[in-house]
CSV table of C-alpha atoms in Angstrom, one decimal:
chain,number,residue,atom,x,y,z
A,1,UNK,CA,24.8,15.1,2.2
A,2,UNK,CA,23.7,11.4,2.6
A,3,UNK,CA,22.1,9.0,0.5
A,4,UNK,CA,20.7,6.2,2.3
A,5,UNK,CA,19.9,3.4,0.3
A,6,UNK,CA,15.7,2.1,0.1
A,7,UNK,CA,14.9,-1.0,2.4
A,8,UNK,CA,12.0,-2.4,1.6
A,9,UNK,CA,9.3,-3.2,4.2
A,10,UNK,CA,9.5,-7.0,4.3
A,11,UNK,CA,13.5,-6.4,4.9
A,12,UNK,CA,12.5,-4.5,8.8
A,13,UNK,CA,9.9,-6.8,8.6
A,14,UNK,CA,12.0,-9.4,8.8
A,15,UNK,CA,13.7,-7.5,11.7
A,16,UNK,CA,10.9,-8.5,14.5
A,17,UNK,CA,10.7,-11.6,16.3
A,18,UNK,CA,7.3,-13.2,17.3
A,19,UNK,CA,6.8,-15.5,20.2
A,20,UNK,CA,3.6,-18.0,19.6
A,21,UNK,CA,0.9,-18.6,21.5
A,22,UNK,CA,-0.2,-21.8,20.0
A,23,UNK,CA,-3.8,-22.5,19.8
A,24,UNK,CA,-4.7,-19.3,21.1
A,25,UNK,CA,-4.8,-16.7,18.0
A,26,UNK,CA,-5.6,-12.8,19.2
A,27,UNK,CA,-7.4,-13.0,15.6
A,28,UNK,CA,-10.3,-15.2,14.8
A,29,UNK,CA,-11.8,-15.0,11.0
A,30,UNK,CA,-15.5,-16.2,11.4
A,31,UNK,CA,-16.7,-19.4,9.0
A,32,UNK,CA,-18.2,-18.3,5.8
A,33,UNK,CA,-18.9,-19.7,2.4
A,34,UNK,CA,-18.5,-16.7,0.9
A,35,UNK,CA,-16.2,-13.7,2.0
A,36,UNK,CA,-17.0,-10.4,2.4
A,37,UNK,CA,-15.6,-7.3,0.5
A,38,UNK,CA,-14.1,-6.0,3.7
A,39,UNK,CA,-12.3,-10.1,4.5
A,40,UNK,CA,-11.2,-9.1,0.5
A,41,UNK,CA,-9.5,-6.1,1.2
A,42,UNK,CA,-7.4,-7.6,4.1
A,43,UNK,CA,-5.5,-9.9,1.4
A,44,UNK,CA,-4.3,-6.8,0.1
A,45,UNK,CA,-3.7,-4.1,3.2
A,46,UNK,CA,-2.7,-6.4,5.4
A,47,UNK,CA,1.8,-5.6,5.6
A,48,UNK,CA,2.7,-8.2,6.9
A,49,UNK,CA,0.6,-10.3,4.4
A,50,UNK,CA,-1.3,-12.6,7.2
A,51,UNK,CA,-4.7,-13.2,5.0
A,52,UNK,CA,-5.1,-15.5,2.7
A,53,UNK,CA,-7.7,-17.3,0.3
A,54,UNK,CA,-7.7,-20.8,0.4
A,55,UNK,CA,-8.8,-23.4,-2.3
A,56,UNK,CA,-12.0,-23.0,-1.2
A,57,UNK,CA,-12.2,-19.6,-2.4
A,58,UNK,CA,-12.5,-18.3,1.9
A,59,UNK,CA,-10.2,-15.8,3.6
A,60,UNK,CA,-7.6,-17.3,6.0
A,61,UNK,CA,-5.8,-15.9,8.3
A,62,UNK,CA,-2.2,-16.6,10.1
A,63,UNK,CA,-1.8,-14.6,13.1
A,64,UNK,CA,2.6,-16.0,13.5
A,65,UNK,CA,4.0,-12.5,11.9
A,66,UNK,CA,1.2,-10.2,13.0
A,67,UNK,CA,2.7,-7.0,13.6
A,68,UNK,CA,-0.9,-5.6,15.6
A,69,UNK,CA,-1.1,-2.8,13.7
A,70,UNK,CA,-4.9,-2.9,14.1
A,71,UNK,CA,-5.5,-2.6,10.6
A,72,UNK,CA,-7.6,-5.4,9.9
A,73,UNK,CA,-9.3,-4.5,13.2
A,74,UNK,CA,-10.4,-1.4,11.8
A,75,UNK,CA,-11.5,-3.5,8.4
A,76,UNK,CA,-13.0,-6.2,9.7
A,77,UNK,CA,-13.9,-5.9,13.1
A,78,UNK,CA,-16.6,-3.4,12.7
A,79,UNK,CA,-18.4,-5.8,10.6
A,80,UNK,CA,-18.1,-9.1,12.5
A,81,UNK,CA,-16.1,-10.9,10.4
A,82,UNK,CA,-13.6,-11.2,13.0
A,83,UNK,CA,-13.1,-11.2,15.9
A,84,UNK,CA,-9.7,-9.3,17.1
A,85,UNK,CA,-8.2,-9.2,20.9
A,86,UNK,CA,-4.8,-8.8,22.0
A,87,UNK,CA,-2.2,-11.6,22.8
A,88,UNK,CA,-2.2,-12.3,25.9
A,89,UNK,CA,0.8,-10.9,27.9
A,90,UNK,CA,4.4,-11.5,26.5
A,91,UNK,CA,2.7,-12.9,23.1
A,92,UNK,CA,2.6,-11.2,20.1
A,93,UNK,CA,5.0,-8.9,18.1
A,94,UNK,CA,8.3,-8.2,19.9
A,95,UNK,CA,9.6,-5.3,17.8
A,96,UNK,CA,13.5,-4.7,17.2
A,97,UNK,CA,15.3,-1.3,15.8
A,98,UNK,CA,17.9,-1.7,13.7
């Protein structure tokens, strides 16, 4: 029987590489004064922690580390809180398994 050492999700995410499409974010948060419950939930459910609350109390996204899992698309797109598109070909996450 072999024992495997535990590995944190953050350590696995570090193995991925990202090709950022500068100026063409594939996810956009709609302008808001008070975030909806769905937007606030994205602060906790995004595995790459791309969503954060700014000093004005609004939810912002940094798509640079997005793993394109679609969690935010399921939660935020039906309510109109976000606009989600696939990145252009050749851009976005480049998965490395190791």
